[in-house]
Amino acid sequence: MTVEVMPRAQFDQWAAQRVQQQQSRTAGSTLGQEEWTGSCAKCHGLSLEGDAASEVPALNADAFMRRWSGKTVRGLFDVLVRSMPADAPGTLSPQRSAELVAYLLRANALPAGDTLLPSDPDELAAITIERAAGAGR
């Protein structure tokens, strides 16, 4: 067994980073879900199935990937910021919009990162929506 010893300050910094990473992953697992349930589901459905009769697009599975595959996360973010919710367009904050984007990506089984999705549009422009290699659908 090997035991490494590091200075206390270095250990404290390492430990704080690990806690922050864990909190980010835990918080990220439910971010956006409450907003979705309260605002978005009334049109798009709890399961993101949409409503073809009312011309509300589905945002799940193949329908989501046909629309967004190969595009940047910023594109999706911009649509939310600009035009959602339908009954009060433009009222979502950048932070809420980023949380909803994270929820949509997670709901569509897209690979998650190690940190929370940023709400900075320039950072979002660097992220492309695509399935992980070997993922279904």
mmCIF file of N, CA and C in Angstrom:
data_model
loop_
_atom_site.group_PDB
_atom_site.id
_atom_site.type_symbol
_atom_site.label_atom_id
_atom_site.label_comp_id
_atom_site.label_asym_id
_atom_site.label_seq_id
_atom_site.Cartn_x
_atom_site.Cartn_y
_atom_site.Cartn_z
ATOM 1 N N MET A 1 0.842 -1.164 0.000
ATOM 2 C CA MET A 1 0.000 0.000 0.000
ATOM 3 C C MET A 1 0.890 1.231 0.000
ATOM 4 N N THR A 2 0.532 2.212 -0.834
ATOM 5 C CA THR A 2 1.294 3.447 -0.908
ATOM 6 C C THR A 2 0.444 4.575 -0.350
ATOM 7 N N VAL A 3 1.044 5.358 0.492
ATOM 8 C CA VAL A 3 0.359 6.518 1.059
ATOM 9 C C VAL A 3 1.149 7.751 0.676
ATOM 10 N N GLU A 4 0.471 8.705 0.050
ATOM 11 C CA GLU A 4 1.136 9.948 -0.294
ATOM 12 C C GLU A 4 0.746 11.008 0.722
ATOM 13 N N VAL A 5 1.724 11.779 1.103
ATOM 14 C CA VAL A 5 1.481 12.859 2.047
ATOM 15 C C VAL A 5 1.668 14.175 1.300
ATOM 16 N N MET A 6 0.748 15.084 1.504
ATOM 17 C CA MET A 6 0.864 16.402 0.880
ATOM 18 C C MET A 6 0.658 17.466 1.942
ATOM 19 N N PRO A 7 1.145 18.640 1.678
ATOM 20 C CA PRO A 7 0.948 19.729 2.648
ATOM 21 C C PRO A 7 -0.534 19.973 2.895
ATOM 22 N N ARG A 8 -0.875 20.386 4.105
ATOM 23 C CA ARG A 8 -2.273 20.589 4.521
ATOM 24 C C ARG A 8 -3.020 21.525 3.577
ATOM 25 N N ALA A 9 -2.412 22.642 3.199
ATOM 26 C CA ALA A 9 -3.079 23.612 2.315
ATOM 27 C C ALA A 9 -3.396 22.985 0.959
ATOM 28 N N GLN A 10 -2.477 22.185 0.438
ATOM 29 C CA GLN A 10 -2.697 21.526 -0.841
ATOM 30 C C GLN A 10 -3.821 20.494 -0.719
ATOM 31 N N PHE A 11 -3.830 19.745 0.391
ATOM 32 C CA PHE A 11 -4.889 18.770 0.612
ATOM 33 C C PHE A 11 -6.247 19.465 0.720
ATOM 34 N N ASP A 12 -6.297 20.569 1.487
ATOM 35 C CA ASP A 12 -7.560 21.294 1.655
ATOM 36 C C ASP A 12 -8.093 21.782 0.316
ATOM 37 N N GLN A 13 -7.205 22.277 -0.533
ATOM 38 C CA GLN A 13 -7.615 22.744 -1.858
ATOM 39 C C GLN A 13 -8.145 21.573 -2.690
ATOM 40 N N TRP A 14 -7.437 20.443 -2.666
ATOM 41 C CA TRP A 14 -7.860 19.257 -3.401
ATOM 42 C C TRP A 14 -9.226 18.788 -2.900
ATOM 43 N N ALA A 15 -9.395 18.727 -1.583
ATOM 44 C CA ALA A 15 -10.655 18.267 -0.994
ATOM 45 C C ALA A 15 -11.802 19.199 -1.375
ATOM 46 N N ALA A 16 -11.556 20.507 -1.340
ATOM 47 C CA ALA A 16 -12.595 21.472 -1.702
ATOM 48 C C ALA A 16 -13.015 21.300 -3.162
ATOM 49 N N GLN A 17 -12.069 21.039 -4.041
ATOM 50 C CA GLN A 17 -12.386 20.816 -5.452
ATOM 51 C C GLN A 17 -13.228 19.558 -5.633
ATOM 52 N N ARG A 18 -12.901 18.510 -4.904
ATOM 53 C CA ARG A 18 -13.668 17.263 -4.989
ATOM 54 C C ARG A 18 -15.105 17.465 -4.508
ATOM 55 N N VAL A 19 -15.262 18.200 -3.417
ATOM 56 C CA VAL A 19 -16.606 18.474 -2.898
ATOM 57 C C VAL A 19 -17.390 19.288 -3.912
ATOM 58 N N GLN A 20 -16.761 20.308 -4.496
ATOM 59 C CA GLN A 20 -17.443 21.144 -5.487
ATOM 60 C C GLN A 20 -17.855 20.320 -6.708
ATOM 61 N N GLN A 21 -16.977 19.437 -7.173
ATOM 62 C CA GLN A 21 -17.324 18.578 -8.306
ATOM 63 C C GLN A 21 -18.516 17.689 -7.976
ATOM 64 N N GLN A 22 -18.531 17.115 -6.794
ATOM 65 C CA GLN A 22 -19.635 16.246 -6.394
ATOM 66 C C GLN A 22 -20.930 17.028 -6.283
ATOM 67 N N GLN A 23 -20.862 18.229 -5.703
ATOM 68 C CA GLN A 23 -22.060 19.056 -5.588
ATOM 69 C C GLN A 23 -22.570 19.448 -6.956
ATOM 70 N N SER A 24 -21.672 19.761 -7.876
ATOM 71 C CA SER A 24 -22.074 20.124 -9.231
ATOM 72 C C SER A 24 -22.805 18.982 -9.902
ATOM 73 N N ARG A 25 -22.274 17.772 -9.756
ATOM 74 C CA ARG A 25 -22.928 16.621 -10.367
ATOM 75 C C ARG A 25 -24.285 16.359 -9.739
ATOM 76 N N THR A 26 -24.367 16.476 -8.418
ATOM 77 C CA THR A 26 -25.621 16.227 -7.721
ATOM 78 C C THR A 26 -26.651 17.288 -8.073
ATOM 79 N N ALA A 27 -26.255 18.551 -8.018
ATOM 80 C CA ALA A 27 -27.182 19.638 -8.349
ATOM 81 C C ALA A 27 -27.607 19.537 -9.809
ATOM 82 N N GLY A 28 -26.654 19.193 -10.672
ATOM 83 C CA GLY A 28 -26.944 19.098 -12.087
ATOM 84 C C GLY A 28 -27.934 18.008 -12.431
ATOM 85 N N SER A 29 -28.084 17.033 -11.551
ATOM 86 C CA SER A 29 -28.981 15.926 -11.858
ATOM 87 C C SER A 29 -30.445 16.344 -11.809
ATOM 88 N N THR A 30 -30.764 17.423 -11.115
ATOM 89 C CA THR A 30 -32.163 17.867 -11.038
ATOM 90 C C THR A 30 -32.367 19.289 -11.558
ATOM 91 N N LEU A 31 -31.306 19.984 -11.903
ATOM 92 C CA LEU A 31 -31.460 21.347 -12.402
ATOM 93 C C LEU A 31 -32.369 21.374 -13.623
ATOM 94 N N GLY A 32 -33.233 22.325 -13.658
ATOM 95 C CA GLY A 32 -34.118 22.488 -14.799
ATOM 96 C C GLY A 32 -35.397 21.678 -14.724
ATOM 97 N N GLN A 33 -35.394 20.604 -13.955
ATOM 98 C CA GLN A 33 -36.573 19.750 -13.897
ATOM 99 C C GLN A 33 -37.758 20.481 -13.268
ATOM 100 N N GLU A 34 -37.512 21.235 -12.219
ATOM 101 C CA GLU A 34 -38.603 21.977 -11.573
ATOM 102 C C GLU A 34 -39.170 23.034 -12.513
ATOM 103 N N GLU A 35 -38.295 23.752 -13.183
ATOM 104 C CA GLU A 35 -38.741 24.768 -14.157
ATOM 105 C C GLU A 35 -39.526 24.099 -15.284
ATOM 106 N N TRP A 36 -39.028 22.957 -15.750
ATOM 107 C CA TRP A 36 -39.716 22.231 -16.826
ATOM 108 C C TRP A 36 -41.124 21.862 -16.380
ATOM 109 N N THR A 37 -41.229 21.260 -15.211
ATOM 110 C CA THR A 37 -42.522 20.805 -14.706
ATOM 111 C C THR A 37 -43.475 21.980 -14.512
ATOM 112 N N GLY A 38 -42.964 23.103 -14.017
ATOM 113 C CA GLY A 38 -43.821 24.244 -13.730
ATOM 114 C C GLY A 38 -44.177 25.097 -14.928
ATOM 115 N N SER A 39 -43.285 25.195 -15.908
ATOM 116 C CA SER A 39 -43.521 26.110 -17.027
ATOM 117 C C SER A 39 -43.650 25.428 -18.381
ATOM 118 N N CYS A 40 -42.765 24.516 -18.673
ATOM 119 C CA CYS A 40 -42.649 23.972 -20.029
ATOM 120 C C CYS A 40 -43.586 22.805 -20.314
ATOM 121 N N ALA A 41 -43.833 21.995 -19.285
ATOM 122 C CA ALA A 41 -44.602 20.764 -19.484
ATOM 123 C C ALA A 41 -46.037 21.036 -19.925
ATOM 124 N N LYS A 42 -46.576 22.199 -19.585
ATOM 125 C CA LYS A 42 -47.967 22.460 -19.976
ATOM 126 C C LYS A 42 -48.136 22.488 -21.499
ATOM 127 N N CYS A 43 -47.081 22.807 -22.234
ATOM 128 C CA CYS A 43 -47.147 22.763 -23.697
ATOM 129 C C CYS A 43 -46.420 21.551 -24.269
ATOM 130 N N HIS A 44 -45.197 21.306 -23.779
ATOM 131 C CA HIS A 44 -44.351 20.252 -24.343
ATOM 132 C C HIS A 44 -44.559 18.885 -23.716
ATOM 133 N N GLY A 45 -45.304 18.809 -22.600
ATOM 134 C CA GLY A 45 -45.570 17.545 -21.932
ATOM 135 C C GLY A 45 -44.486 17.166 -20.946
ATOM 136 N N LEU A 46 -44.874 16.426 -19.925
ATOM 137 C CA LEU A 46 -43.919 15.995 -18.902
ATOM 138 C C LEU A 46 -42.816 15.123 -19.477
ATOM 139 N N SER A 47 -43.146 14.366 -20.521
ATOM 140 C CA SER A 47 -42.164 13.475 -21.146
ATOM 141 C C SER A 47 -41.544 14.082 -22.394
ATOM 142 N N LEU A 48 -41.728 15.408 -22.577
ATOM 143 C CA LEU A 48 -41.165 16.150 -23.704
ATOM 144 C C LEU A 48 -41.761 15.709 -25.036
ATOM 145 N N GLU A 49 -42.969 15.144 -24.994
ATOM 146 C CA GLU A 49 -43.567 14.559 -26.193
ATOM 147 C C GLU A 49 -44.186 15.576 -27.144
ATOM 148 N N GLY A 50 -44.375 16.817 -26.695
ATOM 149 C CA GLY A 50 -44.964 17.835 -27.558
ATOM 150 C C GLY A 50 -46.439 17.598 -27.811
ATOM 151 N N ASP A 51 -46.987 18.347 -28.749
ATOM 152 C CA ASP A 51 -48.399 18.223 -29.112
ATOM 153 C C ASP A 51 -48.525 18.583 -30.586
ATOM 154 N N ALA A 52 -48.512 17.584 -31.432
ATOM 155 C CA ALA A 52 -48.545 17.803 -32.877
ATOM 156 C C ALA A 52 -49.781 18.588 -33.305
ATOM 157 N N ALA A 53 -50.924 18.334 -32.667
ATOM 158 C CA ALA A 53 -52.162 19.023 -33.038
ATOM 159 C C ALA A 53 -52.050 20.533 -32.801
ATOM 160 N N SER A 54 -51.308 20.924 -31.785
ATOM 161 C CA SER A 54 -51.122 22.352 -31.482
ATOM 162 C C SER A 54 -49.804 22.888 -32.028
ATOM 163 N N GLU A 55 -49.114 22.077 -32.826
ATOM 164 C CA GLU A 55 -47.828 22.432 -33.419
ATOM 165 C C GLU A 55 -46.762 22.771 -32.377
ATOM 166 N N VAL A 56 -46.789 22.052 -31.261
ATOM 167 C CA VAL A 56 -45.769 22.179 -30.220
ATOM 168 C C VAL A 56 -44.784 21.040 -30.441
ATOM 169 N N PRO A 57 -43.529 21.370 -30.739
ATOM 170 C CA PRO A 57 -42.580 20.297 -31.074
ATOM 171 C C PRO A 57 -42.233 19.387 -29.904
ATOM 172 N N ALA A 58 -42.044 18.126 -30.236
ATOM 173 C CA ALA A 58 -41.518 17.165 -29.260
ATOM 174 C C ALA A 58 -40.047 17.492 -29.046
ATOM 175 N N LEU A 59 -39.595 17.310 -27.838
ATOM 176 C CA LEU A 59 -38.201 17.590 -27.508
ATOM 177 C C LEU A 59 -37.523 16.358 -26.925
ATOM 178 N N ASN A 60 -38.002 15.192 -27.335
ATOM 179 C CA ASN A 60 -37.430 13.955 -26.830
ATOM 180 C C ASN A 60 -36.923 13.081 -27.970
ATOM 181 N N ALA A 61 -35.987 12.252 -27.635
ATOM 182 C CA ALA A 61 -35.466 11.197 -28.497
ATOM 183 C C ALA A 61 -35.140 11.664 -29.914
ATOM 184 N N ASP A 62 -35.665 10.950 -30.893
ATOM 185 C CA ASP A 62 -35.314 11.212 -32.288
ATOM 186 C C ASP A 62 -35.707 12.616 -32.738
ATOM 187 N N ALA A 63 -36.863 13.087 -32.294
ATOM 188 C CA ALA A 63 -37.314 14.427 -32.700
ATOM 189 C C ALA A 63 -36.315 15.495 -32.248
ATOM 190 N N PHE A 64 -35.829 15.364 -31.031
ATOM 191 C CA PHE A 64 -34.850 16.320 -30.508
ATOM 192 C C PHE A 64 -33.548 16.236 -31.310
ATOM 193 N N MET A 65 -33.074 15.032 -31.539
ATOM 194 C CA MET A 65 -31.800 14.865 -32.241
ATOM 195 C C MET A 65 -31.892 15.293 -33.699
ATOM 196 N N ARG A 66 -33.025 15.058 -34.363
ATOM 197 C CA ARG A 66 -33.175 15.533 -35.749
ATOM 198 C C ARG A 66 -33.037 17.050 -35.805
ATOM 199 N N ARG A 67 -33.593 17.720 -34.838
ATOM 200 C CA ARG A 67 -33.573 19.187 -34.824
ATOM 201 C C ARG A 67 -32.234 19.753 -34.363
ATOM 202 N N TRP A 68 -31.581 19.111 -33.378
ATOM 203 C CA TRP A 68 -30.427 19.742 -32.726
ATOM 204 C C TRP A 68 -29.091 19.061 -32.942
ATOM 205 N N SER A 69 -29.047 17.857 -33.460
ATOM 206 C CA SER A 69 -27.771 17.159 -33.645
ATOM 207 C C SER A 69 -26.828 17.966 -34.533
ATOM 208 N N GLY A 70 -25.612 18.136 -34.050
ATOM 209 C CA GLY A 70 -24.601 18.873 -34.797
ATOM 210 C C GLY A 70 -24.639 20.372 -34.589
ATOM 211 N N LYS A 71 -25.641 20.854 -33.901
ATOM 212 C CA LYS A 71 -25.743 22.286 -33.623
ATOM 213 C C LYS A 71 -25.161 22.573 -32.245
ATOM 214 N N THR A 72 -24.937 23.831 -31.967
ATOM 215 C CA THR A 72 -24.341 24.167 -30.678
ATOM 216 C C THR A 72 -25.406 24.290 -29.594
ATOM 217 N N VAL A 73 -24.960 24.106 -28.376
ATOM 218 C CA VAL A 73 -25.834 24.290 -27.223
ATOM 219 C C VAL A 73 -26.311 25.740 -27.177
ATOM 220 N N ARG A 74 -25.478 26.663 -27.664
ATOM 221 C CA ARG A 74 -25.890 28.065 -27.678
ATOM 222 C C ARG A 74 -27.141 28.267 -28.523
ATOM 223 N N GLY A 75 -27.269 27.555 -29.619
ATOM 224 C CA GLY A 75 -28.464 27.685 -30.458
ATOM 225 C C GLY A 75 -29.725 27.343 -29.686
ATOM 226 N N LEU A 76 -29.688 26.241 -28.957
ATOM 227 C CA LEU A 76 -30.824 25.842 -28.133
ATOM 228 C C LEU A 76 -31.071 26.859 -27.020
ATOM 229 N N PHE A 77 -30.002 27.277 -26.375
ATOM 230 C CA PHE A 77 -30.071 28.285 -25.319
ATOM 231 C C PHE A 77 -30.723 29.571 -25.846
ATOM 232 N N ASP A 78 -30.293 30.035 -27.022
ATOM 233 C CA ASP A 78 -30.826 31.267 -27.598
ATOM 234 C C ASP A 78 -32.325 31.169 -27.880
ATOM 235 N N VAL A 79 -32.770 30.006 -28.352
ATOM 236 C CA VAL A 79 -34.209 29.814 -28.600
ATOM 237 C C VAL A 79 -34.980 29.958 -27.291
ATOM 238 N N LEU A 80 -34.472 29.344 -26.232
ATOM 239 C CA LEU A 80 -35.162 29.439 -24.939
ATOM 240 C C LEU A 80 -35.190 30.875 -24.429
ATOM 241 N N VAL A 81 -34.056 31.543 -24.464
ATOM 242 C CA VAL A 81 -33.970 32.916 -23.957
ATOM 243 C C VAL A 81 -34.904 33.838 -24.743
ATOM 244 N N ARG A 82 -34.929 33.667 -26.050
ATOM 245 C CA ARG A 82 -35.674 34.572 -26.922
ATOM 246 C C ARG A 82 -37.177 34.292 -26.972
ATOM 247 N N SER A 83 -37.561 33.008 -26.966
ATOM 248 C CA SER A 83 -38.958 32.723 -27.305
ATOM 249 C C SER A 83 -39.739 31.876 -26.307
ATOM 250 N N MET A 84 -39.156 31.549 -25.195
ATOM 251 C CA MET A 84 -39.868 30.738 -24.208
ATOM 252 C C MET A 84 -39.996 31.480 -22.885
ATOM 253 N N PRO A 85 -41.020 31.145 -22.137
ATOM 254 C CA PRO A 85 -42.156 30.284 -22.484
ATOM 255 C C PRO A 85 -43.070 30.973 -23.497
ATOM 256 N N ALA A 86 -43.841 30.191 -24.195
ATOM 257 C CA ALA A 86 -44.673 30.720 -25.283
ATOM 258 C C ALA A 86 -45.645 31.793 -24.800
ATOM 259 N N ASP A 87 -46.107 31.682 -23.552
ATOM 260 C CA ASP A 87 -47.067 32.674 -23.042
ATOM 261 C C ASP A 87 -46.387 33.912 -22.442
ATOM 262 N N ALA A 88 -45.054 33.929 -22.398
ATOM 263 C CA ALA A 88 -44.313 35.091 -21.899
ATOM 264 C C ALA A 88 -42.895 35.063 -22.484
ATOM 265 N N PRO A 89 -42.773 35.154 -23.809
ATOM 266 C CA PRO A 89 -41.472 35.031 -24.455
ATOM 267 C C PRO A 89 -40.435 36.010 -23.891
ATOM 268 N N GLY A 90 -39.209 35.509 -23.783
ATOM 269 C CA GLY A 90 -38.110 36.359 -23.359
ATOM 270 C C GLY A 90 -38.012 36.597 -21.866
ATOM 271 N N THR A 91 -38.814 35.905 -21.081
ATOM 272 C CA THR A 91 -38.796 36.161 -19.634
ATOM 273 C C THR A 91 -37.890 35.206 -18.859
ATOM 274 N N LEU A 92 -37.337 34.197 -19.517
ATOM 275 C CA LEU A 92 -36.429 33.287 -18.826
ATOM 276 C C LEU A 92 -35.062 33.942 -18.672
ATOM 277 N N SER A 93 -34.509 33.869 -17.495
ATOM 278 C CA SER A 93 -33.167 34.402 -17.263
ATOM 279 C C SER A 93 -32.148 33.489 -17.960
ATOM 280 N N PRO A 94 -30.951 34.004 -18.218
ATOM 281 C CA PRO A 94 -29.914 33.136 -18.783
ATOM 282 C C PRO A 94 -29.638 31.916 -17.896
ATOM 283 N N GLN A 95 -29.648 32.101 -16.585
ATOM 284 C CA GLN A 95 -29.395 30.975 -15.683
ATOM 285 C C GLN A 95 -30.495 29.921 -15.799
ATOM 286 N N ARG A 96 -31.758 30.342 -15.778
ATOM 287 C CA ARG A 96 -32.876 29.393 -15.922
ATOM 288 C C ARG A 96 -32.829 28.693 -17.277
ATOM 289 N N SER A 97 -32.486 29.458 -18.306
ATOM 290 C CA SER A 97 -32.385 28.871 -19.649
ATOM 291 C C SER A 97 -31.298 27.817 -19.697
ATOM 292 N N ALA A 98 -30.148 28.092 -19.080
ATOM 293 C CA ALA A 98 -29.059 27.107 -19.040
ATOM 294 C C ALA A 98 -29.488 25.862 -18.276
ATOM 295 N N GLU A 99 -30.238 26.044 -17.202
ATOM 296 C CA GLU A 99 -30.732 24.901 -16.434
ATOM 297 C C GLU A 99 -31.689 24.061 -17.274
ATOM 298 N N LEU A 100 -32.546 24.722 -18.043
ATOM 299 C CA LEU A 100 -33.471 23.989 -18.909
ATOM 300 C C LEU A 100 -32.725 23.259 -20.026
ATOM 301 N N VAL A 101 -31.702 23.896 -20.584
ATOM 302 C CA VAL A 101 -30.892 23.230 -21.602
ATOM 303 C C VAL A 101 -30.254 21.981 -21.008
ATOM 304 N N ALA A 102 -29.703 22.112 -19.800
ATOM 305 C CA ALA A 102 -29.087 20.957 -19.134
ATOM 306 C C ALA A 102 -30.127 19.848 -18.951
ATOM 307 N N TYR A 103 -31.331 20.219 -18.564
ATOM 308 C CA TYR A 103 -32.397 19.231 -18.386
ATOM 309 C C TYR A 103 -32.725 18.534 -19.709
ATOM 310 N N LEU A 104 -32.845 19.310 -20.780
ATOM 311 C CA LEU A 104 -33.158 18.720 -22.085
ATOM 312 C C LEU A 104 -32.052 17.772 -22.554
ATOM 313 N N LEU A 105 -30.814 18.168 -22.357
ATOM 314 C CA LEU A 105 -29.700 17.315 -22.757
ATOM 315 C C LEU A 105 -29.702 16.017 -21.950
ATOM 316 N N ARG A 106 -29.916 16.160 -20.646
ATOM 317 C CA ARG A 106 -29.938 14.984 -19.772
ATOM 318 C C ARG A 106 -31.131 14.084 -20.111
ATOM 319 N N ALA A 107 -32.293 14.687 -20.356
ATOM 320 C CA ALA A 107 -33.496 13.912 -20.675
ATOM 321 C C ALA A 107 -33.339 13.154 -21.993
ATOM 322 N N ASN A 108 -32.457 13.639 -22.858
ATOM 323 C CA ASN A 108 -32.213 12.979 -24.130
ATOM 324 C C ASN A 108 -30.959 12.113 -24.104
ATOM 325 N N ALA A 109 -30.505 11.789 -22.896
ATOM 326 C CA ALA A 109 -29.380 10.869 -22.671
ATOM 327 C C ALA A 109 -28.099 11.306 -23.361
ATOM 328 N N LEU A 110 -27.888 12.609 -23.430
ATOM 329 C CA LEU A 110 -26.642 13.106 -23.990
ATOM 330 C C LEU A 110 -25.579 13.116 -22.900
ATOM 331 N N PRO A 111 -24.305 12.972 -23.270
ATOM 332 C CA PRO A 111 -23.259 12.873 -22.259
ATOM 333 C C PRO A 111 -23.155 14.131 -21.409
ATOM 334 N N ALA A 112 -22.971 13.926 -20.111
ATOM 335 C CA ALA A 112 -22.855 15.034 -19.170
ATOM 336 C C ALA A 112 -21.395 15.385 -18.955
ATOM 337 N N GLY A 113 -21.157 16.623 -18.613
ATOM 338 C CA GLY A 113 -19.812 17.058 -18.273
ATOM 339 C C GLY A 113 -19.582 16.927 -16.778
ATOM 340 N N ASP A 114 -18.413 17.366 -16.351
ATOM 341 C CA ASP A 114 -18.052 17.289 -14.938
ATOM 342 C C ASP A 114 -18.496 18.520 -14.154
ATOM 343 N N THR A 115 -18.955 19.547 -14.844
ATOM 344 C CA THR A 115 -19.370 20.773 -14.168
ATOM 345 C C THR A 115 -20.753 21.181 -14.660
ATOM 346 N N LEU A 116 -21.349 22.129 -13.968
ATOM 347 C CA LEU A 116 -22.651 22.635 -14.392
ATOM 348 C C LEU A 116 -22.521 23.335 -15.732
ATOM 349 N N LEU A 117 -23.555 23.268 -16.522
ATOM 350 C CA LEU A 117 -23.579 23.944 -17.808
ATOM 351 C C LEU A 117 -23.529 25.449 -17.567
ATOM 352 N N PRO A 118 -22.637 26.156 -18.237
ATOM 353 C CA PRO A 118 -22.545 27.602 -18.017
ATOM 354 C C PRO A 118 -23.736 28.331 -18.631
ATOM 355 N N SER A 119 -23.972 29.560 -18.177
ATOM 356 C CA SER A 119 -25.025 30.371 -18.788
ATOM 357 C C SER A 119 -24.425 31.448 -19.689
ATOM 358 N N ASP A 120 -23.127 31.390 -19.927
ATOM 359 C CA ASP A 120 -22.439 32.339 -20.805
ATOM 360 C C ASP A 120 -22.590 31.852 -22.251
ATOM 361 N N PRO A 121 -23.248 32.648 -23.097
ATOM 362 C CA PRO A 121 -23.479 32.219 -24.483
ATOM 363 C C PRO A 121 -22.203 31.854 -25.242
ATOM 364 N N ASP A 122 -21.108 32.562 -24.997
ATOM 365 C CA ASP A 122 -19.866 32.245 -25.699
ATOM 366 C C ASP A 122 -19.341 30.863 -25.317
ATOM 367 N N GLU A 123 -19.462 30.504 -24.054
ATOM 368 C CA GLU A 123 -19.040 29.173 -23.622
ATOM 369 C C GLU A 123 -19.955 28.101 -24.218
ATOM 370 N N LEU A 124 -21.243 28.406 -24.304
ATOM 371 C CA LEU A 124 -22.201 27.440 -24.862
ATOM 372 C C LEU A 124 -21.970 27.221 -26.357
ATOM 373 N N ALA A 125 -21.448 28.229 -27.033
ATOM 374 C CA ALA A 125 -21.185 28.112 -28.467
ATOM 375 C C ALA A 125 -20.094 27.096 -28.764
ATOM 376 N N ALA A 126 -19.288 26.773 -27.777
ATOM 377 C CA ALA A 126 -18.200 25.817 -27.966
ATOM 378 C C ALA A 126 -18.639 24.366 -27.735
ATOM 379 N N ILE A 127 -19.902 24.153 -27.367
ATOM 380 C CA ILE A 127 -20.399 22.808 -27.072
ATOM 381 C C ILE A 127 -21.361 22.387 -28.179
ATOM 382 N N THR A 128 -21.065 21.258 -28.800
ATOM 383 C CA THR A 128 -21.910 20.744 -29.875
ATOM 384 C C THR A 128 -22.807 19.624 -29.337
ATOM 385 N N ILE A 129 -24.045 19.617 -29.776
ATOM 386 C CA ILE A 129 -24.994 18.592 -29.367
ATOM 387 C C ILE A 129 -24.792 17.364 -30.233
ATOM 388 N N GLU A 130 -24.344 16.290 -29.600
ATOM 389 C CA GLU A 130 -24.172 15.022 -30.312
ATOM 390 C C GLU A 130 -24.176 13.882 -29.320
ATOM 391 N N ARG A 131 -24.624 12.749 -29.773
ATOM 392 C CA ARG A 131 -24.646 11.549 -28.930
ATOM 393 C C ARG A 131 -23.225 11.037 -28.747
ATOM 394 N N ALA A 132 -23.013 10.383 -27.626
ATOM 395 C CA ALA A 132 -21.726 9.747 -27.389
ATOM 396 C C ALA A 132 -21.556 8.615 -28.386
ATOM 397 N N ALA A 133 -20.335 8.323 -28.743
ATOM 398 C CA ALA A 133 -20.061 7.239 -29.685
ATOM 399 C C ALA A 133 -20.685 5.944 -29.170
ATOM 400 N N GLY A 134 -21.406 5.274 -30.038
ATOM 401 C CA GLY A 134 -22.020 3.998 -29.668
ATOM 402 C C GLY A 134 -23.351 4.121 -28.955
ATOM 403 N N ALA A 135 -23.827 5.356 -28.713
ATOM 404 C CA ALA A 135 -25.106 5.534 -28.026
ATOM 405 C C ALA A 135 -26.235 5.176 -28.974
ATOM 406 N N GLY A 136 -27.329 4.694 -28.422
ATOM 407 C CA GLY A 136 -28.485 4.298 -29.207
ATOM 408 C C GLY A 136 -29.218 5.468 -29.806
ATOM 409 N N ARG A 137 -30.112 5.153 -30.747
ATOM 410 C CA ARG A 137 -30.969 6.099 -31.467
ATOM 411 C C ARG A 137 -30.146 6.953 -32.352
#
